[in-house]
C-alpha positions as a LaTeX table, in Angstrom:
\begin{tabular}{lrrr}
\hline
Residue & $x$ (\AA) & $y$ (\AA) & $z$ (\AA) \\
\hline
Met1 & 116.18 & 98.05 & 115.32 \\
Leu2 & 113.84 & 98.43 & 118.31 \\
Trp3 & 116.63 & 97.70 & 120.78 \\
His4 & 118.61 & 100.50 & 119.15 \\
Ile5 & 115.69 & 102.89 & 119.61 \\
Gln6 & 115.40 & 101.79 & 123.24 \\
Gln7 & 119.06 & 102.63 & 123.78 \\
Lys8 & 118.92 & 105.99 & 122.02 \\
Ala9 & 115.61 & 107.07 & 123.56 \\
Asp10 & 116.25 & 105.91 & 127.10 \\
Gly11 & 113.08 & 106.16 & 129.15 \\
Ala12 & 110.79 & 106.85 & 126.18 \\
Gln13 & 107.69 & 104.74 & 125.74 \\
Ile14 & 107.84 & 102.82 & 122.49 \\
Ile15 & 104.61 & 101.51 & 121.00 \\
Val16 & 104.48 & 99.10 & 118.07 \\
Ile17 & 101.20 & 98.82 & 116.20 \\
Asp18 & 100.23 & 95.44 & 114.77 \\
Asp19 & 100.03 & 94.84 & 111.04 \\
Phe20 & 96.49 & 95.32 & 109.72 \\
Trp21 & 96.95 & 92.85 & 106.86 \\
Asp22 & 99.69 & 90.30 & 107.53 \\
Ala23 & 99.34 & 87.68 & 110.30 \\
Glu24 & 102.97 & 86.60 & 109.78 \\
Lys25 & 104.23 & 90.08 & 110.63 \\
His26 & 101.88 & 90.06 & 113.64 \\
Glu27 & 103.67 & 87.11 & 115.25 \\
Met28 & 107.11 & 88.56 & 114.54 \\
Lys29 & 106.27 & 92.01 & 115.93 \\
Lys30 & 104.52 & 90.60 & 118.98 \\
Ala31 & 107.42 & 88.29 & 119.83 \\
Val32 & 110.02 & 91.08 & 119.54 \\
Cys33 & 107.91 & 93.41 & 121.66 \\
Glu34 & 107.52 & 90.75 & 124.36 \\
Gln35 & 111.27 & 90.07 & 124.31 \\
Leu36 & 112.12 & 93.77 & 124.68 \\
Ser37 & 109.19 & 94.69 & 126.99 \\
Ile38 & 107.78 & 97.12 & 124.43 \\
Asp39 & 104.07 & 97.96 & 124.24 \\
Phe40 & 102.28 & 96.19 & 121.40 \\
Val41 & 98.88 & 97.20 & 119.99 \\
Asp42 & 97.19 & 94.00 & 118.79 \\
Leu43 & 94.90 & 94.27 & 115.74 \\
Ser44 & 94.51 & 90.56 & 115.05 \\
Asp45 & 90.82 & 90.55 & 115.96 \\
Ile46 & 89.95 & 93.19 & 113.35 \\
Arg47 & 92.27 & 91.93 & 110.60 \\
Asp48 & 90.34 & 90.73 & 107.54 \\
Asp49 & 87.05 & 92.00 & 108.99 \\
Glu50 & 85.35 & 94.12 & 106.33 \\
Ala51 & 83.51 & 96.08 & 109.02 \\
Phe52 & 86.83 & 97.75 & 109.85 \\
Gln53 & 87.99 & 98.31 & 106.27 \\
Ala54 & 87.28 & 101.10 & 103.86 \\
Ser55 & 85.27 & 99.75 & 100.96 \\
Met56 & 84.85 & 100.11 & 97.23 \\
Gly57 & 82.64 & 103.08 & 96.49 \\
Ala58 & 83.14 & 104.66 & 99.91 \\
Ser59 & 83.57 & 108.40 & 100.06 \\
Val60 & 86.77 & 109.76 & 101.65 \\
Leu61 & 88.24 & 113.18 & 102.17 \\
Gly62 & 91.59 & 113.56 & 100.41 \\
Asp63 & 94.67 & 115.62 & 101.25 \\
Asp64 & 93.32 & 118.17 & 98.79 \\
Glu65 & 90.26 & 118.53 & 101.10 \\
Lys66 & 88.02 & 117.21 & 98.33 \\
Glu67 & 85.74 & 114.19 & 98.49 \\
His68 & 86.91 & 111.14 & 96.54 \\
Ile69 & 85.30 & 107.77 & 95.88 \\
Ile70 & 87.41 & 104.66 & 96.56 \\
Glu71 & 87.81 & 102.82 & 93.26 \\
His72 & 90.92 & 100.73 & 93.98 \\
Asp73 & 90.87 & 97.30 & 95.65 \\
Gly74 & 94.08 & 98.00 & 97.56 \\
Val75 & 92.78 & 101.25 & 98.99 \\
Ala76 & 89.48 & 99.59 & 99.88 \\
Thr77 & 91.24 & 97.11 & 102.19 \\
His78 & 92.86 & 99.83 & 104.31 \\
Pro79 & 91.29 & 100.66 & 107.66 \\
Gly80 & 88.12 & 102.69 & 107.27 \\
Asp81 & 86.65 & 105.07 & 109.82 \\
Glu82 & 85.68 & 102.24 & 112.19 \\
Gly83 & 89.07 & 100.58 & 111.83 \\
Met84 & 90.94 & 103.82 & 112.46 \\
Ala85 & 88.77 & 104.50 & 115.51 \\
Val86 & 89.61 & 101.08 & 116.98 \\
Ile87 & 93.32 & 101.57 & 116.27 \\
Ala88 & 93.29 & 105.02 & 117.88 \\
Glu89 & 91.45 & 103.75 & 120.96 \\
Arg90 & 93.92 & 100.91 & 121.42 \\
Val91 & 96.93 & 103.18 & 121.09 \\
Ile92 & 95.43 & 105.61 & 123.60 \\
Glu93 & 94.89 & 102.71 & 126.03 \\
Val94 & 98.62 & 101.93 & 126.14 \\
Val95 & 99.97 & 105.50 & 126.14 \\
Lys96 & 101.44 & 106.24 & 129.53 \\
Glu97 & 100.95 & 109.65 & 131.07 \\
\hline
\end{tabular}
């Protein structure tokens, strides 16, 4: 799929962001990016680190612009504010001007 995008978007910078949860997908994505010379944003060092996850009971702002409390285990394991900040910083580091 990525090679197809490379062909259709000739000259465009393609950035693939690592999987936040699955180490198996990490290796697959990284290998394909290396093979195709595509930029890869590695998140392996923050994966499974609760400091970068949202957490049960955390307050978040919803699409409805109202504050909500996280009460679902699955939602709690998504990147929290710190995790999103790290992801954003890493993407910015590889974006070419």
